[in-house]
Short mmCIF file of C-alpha atoms and ligand atoms in Angstrom, two decimals:
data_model
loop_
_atom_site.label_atom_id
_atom_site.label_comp_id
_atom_site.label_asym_id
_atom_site.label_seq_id
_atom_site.Cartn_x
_atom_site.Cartn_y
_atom_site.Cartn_z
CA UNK A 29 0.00 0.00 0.00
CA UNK A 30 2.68 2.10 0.84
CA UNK A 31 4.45 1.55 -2.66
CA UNK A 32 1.60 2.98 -4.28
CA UNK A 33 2.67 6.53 -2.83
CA UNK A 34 4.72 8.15 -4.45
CA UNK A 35 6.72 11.29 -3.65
CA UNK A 36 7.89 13.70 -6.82
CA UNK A 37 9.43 16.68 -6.41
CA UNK A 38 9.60 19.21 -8.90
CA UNK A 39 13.01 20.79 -10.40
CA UNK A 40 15.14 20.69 -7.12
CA UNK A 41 18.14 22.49 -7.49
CA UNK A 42 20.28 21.09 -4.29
CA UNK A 43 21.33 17.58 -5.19
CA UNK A 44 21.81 16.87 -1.36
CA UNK A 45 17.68 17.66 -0.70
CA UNK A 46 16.92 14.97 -3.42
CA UNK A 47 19.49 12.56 -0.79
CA UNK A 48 17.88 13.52 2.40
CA UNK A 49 14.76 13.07 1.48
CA UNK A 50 15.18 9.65 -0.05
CA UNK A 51 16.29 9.39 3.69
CA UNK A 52 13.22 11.07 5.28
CA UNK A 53 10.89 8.41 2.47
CA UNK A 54 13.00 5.40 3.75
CA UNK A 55 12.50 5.95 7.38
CA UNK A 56 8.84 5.93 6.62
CA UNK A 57 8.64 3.38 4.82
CA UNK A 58 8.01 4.90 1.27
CA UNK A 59 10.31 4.26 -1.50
CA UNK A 60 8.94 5.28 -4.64
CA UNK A 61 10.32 8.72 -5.87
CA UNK A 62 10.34 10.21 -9.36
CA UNK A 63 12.22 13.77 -9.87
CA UNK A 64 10.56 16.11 -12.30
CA UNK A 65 13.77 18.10 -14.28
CA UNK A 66 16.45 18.36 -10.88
CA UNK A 67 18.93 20.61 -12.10
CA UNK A 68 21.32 18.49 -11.09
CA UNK A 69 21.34 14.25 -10.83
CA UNK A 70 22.63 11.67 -10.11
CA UNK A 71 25.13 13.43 -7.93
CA UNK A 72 27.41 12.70 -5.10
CA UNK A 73 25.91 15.23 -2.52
CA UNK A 74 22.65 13.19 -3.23
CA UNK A 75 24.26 9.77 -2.37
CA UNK A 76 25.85 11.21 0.45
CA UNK A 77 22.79 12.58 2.32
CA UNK A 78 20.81 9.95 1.08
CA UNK A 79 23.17 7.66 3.67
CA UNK A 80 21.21 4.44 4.04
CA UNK A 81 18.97 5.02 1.45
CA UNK A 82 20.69 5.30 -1.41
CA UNK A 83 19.11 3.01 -3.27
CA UNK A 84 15.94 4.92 -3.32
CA UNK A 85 18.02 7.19 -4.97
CA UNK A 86 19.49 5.08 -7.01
CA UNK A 87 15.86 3.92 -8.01
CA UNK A 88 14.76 7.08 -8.68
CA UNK A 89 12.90 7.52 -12.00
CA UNK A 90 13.37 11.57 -13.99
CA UNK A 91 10.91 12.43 -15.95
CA UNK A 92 10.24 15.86 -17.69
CA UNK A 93 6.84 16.71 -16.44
CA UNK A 94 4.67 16.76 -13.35
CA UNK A 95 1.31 15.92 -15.72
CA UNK A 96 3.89 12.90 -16.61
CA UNK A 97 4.95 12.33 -13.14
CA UNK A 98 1.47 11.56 -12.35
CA UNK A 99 -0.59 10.38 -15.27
CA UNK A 100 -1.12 7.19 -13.82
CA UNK A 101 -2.76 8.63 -9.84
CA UNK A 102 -6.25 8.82 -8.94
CA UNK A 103 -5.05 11.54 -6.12
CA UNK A 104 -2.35 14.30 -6.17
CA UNK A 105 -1.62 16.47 -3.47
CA UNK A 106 0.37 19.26 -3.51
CA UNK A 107 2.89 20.72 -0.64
CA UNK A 108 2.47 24.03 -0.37
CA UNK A 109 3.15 26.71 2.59
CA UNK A 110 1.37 29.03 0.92
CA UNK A 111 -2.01 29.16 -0.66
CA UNK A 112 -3.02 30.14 -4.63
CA UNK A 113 -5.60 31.66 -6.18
CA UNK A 114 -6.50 28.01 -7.61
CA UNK A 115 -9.36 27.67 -5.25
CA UNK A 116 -8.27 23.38 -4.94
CA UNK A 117 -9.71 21.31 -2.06
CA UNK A 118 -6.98 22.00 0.46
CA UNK A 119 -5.69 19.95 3.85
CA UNK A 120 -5.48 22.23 6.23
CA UNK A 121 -4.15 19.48 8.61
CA UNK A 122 -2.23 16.74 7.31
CA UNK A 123 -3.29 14.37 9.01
CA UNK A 124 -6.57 14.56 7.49
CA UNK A 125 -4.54 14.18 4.11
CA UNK A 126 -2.12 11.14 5.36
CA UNK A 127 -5.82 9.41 5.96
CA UNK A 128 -7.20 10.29 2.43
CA UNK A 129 -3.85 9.21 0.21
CA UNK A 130 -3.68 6.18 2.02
CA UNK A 131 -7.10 4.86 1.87
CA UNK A 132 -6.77 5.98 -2.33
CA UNK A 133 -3.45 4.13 -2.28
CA UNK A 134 -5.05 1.00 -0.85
CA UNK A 135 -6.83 0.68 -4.72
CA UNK A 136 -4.46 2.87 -7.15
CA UNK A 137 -1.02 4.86 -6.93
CA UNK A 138 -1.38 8.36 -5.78
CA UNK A 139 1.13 10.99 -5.26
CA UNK A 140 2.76 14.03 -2.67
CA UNK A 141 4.35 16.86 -5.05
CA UNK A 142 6.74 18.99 -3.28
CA UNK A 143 8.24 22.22 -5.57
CA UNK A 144 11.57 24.17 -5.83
CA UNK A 145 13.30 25.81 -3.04
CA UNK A 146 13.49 28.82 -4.32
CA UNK A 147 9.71 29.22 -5.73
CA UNK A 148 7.81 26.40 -5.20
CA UNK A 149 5.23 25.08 -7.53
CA UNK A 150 3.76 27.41 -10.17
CA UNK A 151 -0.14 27.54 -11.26
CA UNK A 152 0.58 25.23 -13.90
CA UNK A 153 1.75 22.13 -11.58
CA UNK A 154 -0.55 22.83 -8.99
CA UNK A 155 -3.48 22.61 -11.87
CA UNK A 156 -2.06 18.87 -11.86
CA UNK A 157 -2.76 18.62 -8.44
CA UNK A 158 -6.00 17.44 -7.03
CA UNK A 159 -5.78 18.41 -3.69
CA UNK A 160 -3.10 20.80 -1.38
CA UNK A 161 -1.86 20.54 1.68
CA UNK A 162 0.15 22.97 3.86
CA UNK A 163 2.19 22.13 7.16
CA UNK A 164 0.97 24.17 9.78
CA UNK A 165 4.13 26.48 10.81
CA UNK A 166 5.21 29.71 12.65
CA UNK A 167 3.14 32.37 10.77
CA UNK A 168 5.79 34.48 11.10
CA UNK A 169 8.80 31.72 9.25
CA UNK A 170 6.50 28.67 8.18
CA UNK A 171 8.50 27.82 5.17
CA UNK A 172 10.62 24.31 6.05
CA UNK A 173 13.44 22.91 4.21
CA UNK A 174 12.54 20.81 1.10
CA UNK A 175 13.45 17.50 2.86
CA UNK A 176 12.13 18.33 5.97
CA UNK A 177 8.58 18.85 4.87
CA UNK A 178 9.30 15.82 3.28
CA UNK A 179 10.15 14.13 6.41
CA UNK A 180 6.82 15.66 8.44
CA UNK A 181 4.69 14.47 5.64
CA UNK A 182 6.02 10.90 4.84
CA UNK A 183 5.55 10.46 8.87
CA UNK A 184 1.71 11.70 8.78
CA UNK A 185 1.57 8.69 6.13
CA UNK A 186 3.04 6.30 8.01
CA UNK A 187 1.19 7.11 10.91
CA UNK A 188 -2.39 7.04 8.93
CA UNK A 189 -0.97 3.57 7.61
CA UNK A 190 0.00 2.07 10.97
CA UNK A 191 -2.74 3.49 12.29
CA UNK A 192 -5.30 2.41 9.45
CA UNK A 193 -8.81 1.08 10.22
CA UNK A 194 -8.50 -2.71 8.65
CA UNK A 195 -5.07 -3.48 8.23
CA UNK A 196 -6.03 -6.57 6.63
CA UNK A 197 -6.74 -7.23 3.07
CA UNK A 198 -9.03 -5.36 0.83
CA UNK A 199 -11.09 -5.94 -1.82
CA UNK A 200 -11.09 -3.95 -5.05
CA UNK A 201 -13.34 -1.75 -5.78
CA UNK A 202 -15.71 -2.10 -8.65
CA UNK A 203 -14.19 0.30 -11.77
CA UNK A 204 -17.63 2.59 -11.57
CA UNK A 205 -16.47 3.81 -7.91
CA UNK A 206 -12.79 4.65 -8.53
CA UNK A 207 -11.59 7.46 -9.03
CA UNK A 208 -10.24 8.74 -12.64
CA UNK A 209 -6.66 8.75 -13.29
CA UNK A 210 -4.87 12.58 -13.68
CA UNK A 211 -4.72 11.51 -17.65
CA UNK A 212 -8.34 10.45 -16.97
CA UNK A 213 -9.60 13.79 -15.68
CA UNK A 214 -7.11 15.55 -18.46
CA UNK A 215 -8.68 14.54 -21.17
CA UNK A 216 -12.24 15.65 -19.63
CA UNK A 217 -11.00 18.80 -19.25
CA UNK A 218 -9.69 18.85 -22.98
CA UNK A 219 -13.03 17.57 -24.25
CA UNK A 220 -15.07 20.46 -22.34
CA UNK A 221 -12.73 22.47 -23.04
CA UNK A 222 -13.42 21.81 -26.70
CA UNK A 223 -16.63 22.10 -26.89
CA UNK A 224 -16.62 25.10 -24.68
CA UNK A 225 -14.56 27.06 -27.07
CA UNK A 226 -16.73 25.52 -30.32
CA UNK A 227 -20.06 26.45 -29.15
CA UNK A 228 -18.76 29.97 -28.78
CA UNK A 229 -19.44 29.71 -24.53
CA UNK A 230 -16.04 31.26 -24.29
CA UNK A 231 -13.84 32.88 -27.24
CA UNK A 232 -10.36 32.86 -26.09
CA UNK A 233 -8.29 30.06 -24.80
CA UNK A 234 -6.90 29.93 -21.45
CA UNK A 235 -10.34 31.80 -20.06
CA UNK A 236 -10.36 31.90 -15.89
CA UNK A 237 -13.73 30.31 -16.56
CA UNK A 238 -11.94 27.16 -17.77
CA UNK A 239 -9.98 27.85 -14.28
CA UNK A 240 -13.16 27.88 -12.42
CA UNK A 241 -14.49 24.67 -14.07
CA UNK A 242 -11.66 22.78 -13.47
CA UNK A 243 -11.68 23.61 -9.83
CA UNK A 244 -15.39 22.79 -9.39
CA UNK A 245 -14.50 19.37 -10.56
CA UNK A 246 -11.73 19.00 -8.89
CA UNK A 247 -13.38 19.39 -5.54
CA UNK A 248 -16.64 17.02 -7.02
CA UNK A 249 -14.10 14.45 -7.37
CA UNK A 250 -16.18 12.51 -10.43
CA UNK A 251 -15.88 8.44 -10.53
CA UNK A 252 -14.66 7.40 -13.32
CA UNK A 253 -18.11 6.47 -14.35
CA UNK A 254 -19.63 9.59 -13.44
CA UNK A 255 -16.77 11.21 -15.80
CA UNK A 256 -17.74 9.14 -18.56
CA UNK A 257 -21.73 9.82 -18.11
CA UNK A 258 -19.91 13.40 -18.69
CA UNK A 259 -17.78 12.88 -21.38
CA UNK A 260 -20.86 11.33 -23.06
CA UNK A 261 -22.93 14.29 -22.46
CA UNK A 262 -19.94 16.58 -24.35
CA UNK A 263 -20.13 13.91 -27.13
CA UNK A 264 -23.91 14.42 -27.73
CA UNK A 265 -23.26 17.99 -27.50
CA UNK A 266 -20.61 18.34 -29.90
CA UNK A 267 -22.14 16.00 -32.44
CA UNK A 268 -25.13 18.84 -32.44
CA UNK A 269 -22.32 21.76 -33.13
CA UNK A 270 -21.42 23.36 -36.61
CA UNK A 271 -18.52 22.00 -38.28
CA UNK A 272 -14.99 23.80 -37.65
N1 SAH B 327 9.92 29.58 -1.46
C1 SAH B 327 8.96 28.55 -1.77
C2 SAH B 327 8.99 27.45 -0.75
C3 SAH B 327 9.90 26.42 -1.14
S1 SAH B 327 10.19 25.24 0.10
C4 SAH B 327 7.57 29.12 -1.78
O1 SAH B 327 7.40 30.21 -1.30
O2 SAH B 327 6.66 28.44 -2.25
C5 SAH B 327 10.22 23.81 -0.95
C6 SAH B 327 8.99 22.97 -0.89
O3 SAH B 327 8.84 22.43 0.42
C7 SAH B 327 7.68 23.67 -1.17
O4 SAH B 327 7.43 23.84 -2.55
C8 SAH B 327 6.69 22.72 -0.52
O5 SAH B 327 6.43 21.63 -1.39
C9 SAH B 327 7.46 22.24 0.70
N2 SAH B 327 7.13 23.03 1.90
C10 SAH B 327 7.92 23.85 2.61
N3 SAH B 327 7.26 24.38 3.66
C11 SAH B 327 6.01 23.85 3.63
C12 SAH B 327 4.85 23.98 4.45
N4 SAH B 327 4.81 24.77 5.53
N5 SAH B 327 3.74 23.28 4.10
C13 SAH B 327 3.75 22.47 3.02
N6 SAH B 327 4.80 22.32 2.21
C14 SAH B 327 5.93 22.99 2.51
#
């Protein structure tokens, strides 16, 4: 259950926070990590602070998105010490988040997105986010280390998972309940976005109202049959639209 979290964080530019918080995953149990761009990897500062857990780092897979970090996760959740104007269902405690992820990752992978040091996440990657979360801090210096909000979060998971109402087997849940993969929920948004733009409803791209939709779904959190009863409603809607 565990494996099926997976930590990603975005662009890092110190090689030795991509080490120490392989280190802060391993003590918790988590070991799958997947760096989006790091400016600089593999590198020895990484091994080094990585100390026993190395071979999480050694594992680690790059890849040159977040969307392609986490095409495959039914939930993404998004570190963040400060909030956006995305208007995302946010964690205020994290606790409350640990409990969600792991109950999702008990039936598909999900993932925790941390950002740069200097900047964080921008609008675009937290759009790729279902959910945020922020580590309650010092209002006046609430901004922690990249590894060590890492290290606070990976524990609140592997406290929810000790402390996890059946820790016994479970079954699987029939494919109408479960929730739509990121590349799932992508292509709805393409699709309405589509026919948004064809039936004239909005006439330039990148509208806030394609913002505000997104969000609204977002927090709705469709099924994946629910999204298709949706997609088929776009379908029957397009098919009644002028020709391009
Ligand atoms: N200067 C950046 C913060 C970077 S800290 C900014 O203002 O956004 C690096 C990363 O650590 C953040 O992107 C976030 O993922 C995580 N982080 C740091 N402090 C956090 C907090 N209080 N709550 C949640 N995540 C935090």
């Amino acid at each position: 259950m565990l494996s099926n979290i997976r930590i990603v964080l975005v662009q890092t530019y110190h090689p030795g926070n991509i080490g120490a918080s392989a280190r802060a995953m391993k003590t918790m149990g988590l070991t799958d990590l997947v760096l989006v761009n790091p400016r600089q990897f593999p590198d020895l500062e990484a091994s080094r602070l990585a100390a026993g857990a190395e071979d999480l780092v050694d594992n680690a897979r790059v890849v040159g998105s977040l969307a392609e970090a986490v095409s495959d996760c039914v939930q993404v959740v998004g570190a963040s010490a400060r909030l956006r104007s995305l208007p995302l269902p946010h964690f205020d405690e994290p606790d409350a988040m640990a409990r969600g992820l792991v109950d999702e990752a008990s039936h598909d992978p999900v993932a925790l997105v941390f950002g740069r040091e200097r900047f964080g996440l921008t609008n675009d990657e937290i759009r790729c986010c279902s959910h945020q979360v922020s580590i309650p801090a010092n209002p006046d210096y609430g901004i922690l280390n990249l590894s060590q909000a890492v290290q606070v979060l990976a524990h609140e998971l592997f406290t929810a998972w000790r402390r996890r109402p059946d820790s016994g087997y479970r079954s699987p849940r029939p494919a109408q309940e479960r929730q739509p993969t990121r590349e799932q929920l992508g292509h709805f948004q393409a699709h309405l976005s589509r026919v948004m733009q064809r039936s004239g409803f909005i006439n330039q791209p990148h509208a806030r109202t394609e913002d505000q939709l997104e969000a609204l779904f977002a927090r709705a959190q469709p099924s994946r049959r629910e999204l298709s009863l949706l997609r088929g409603l776009l379908a029957s809607l397009e098919s009644h639209l002028p020709e391009a």
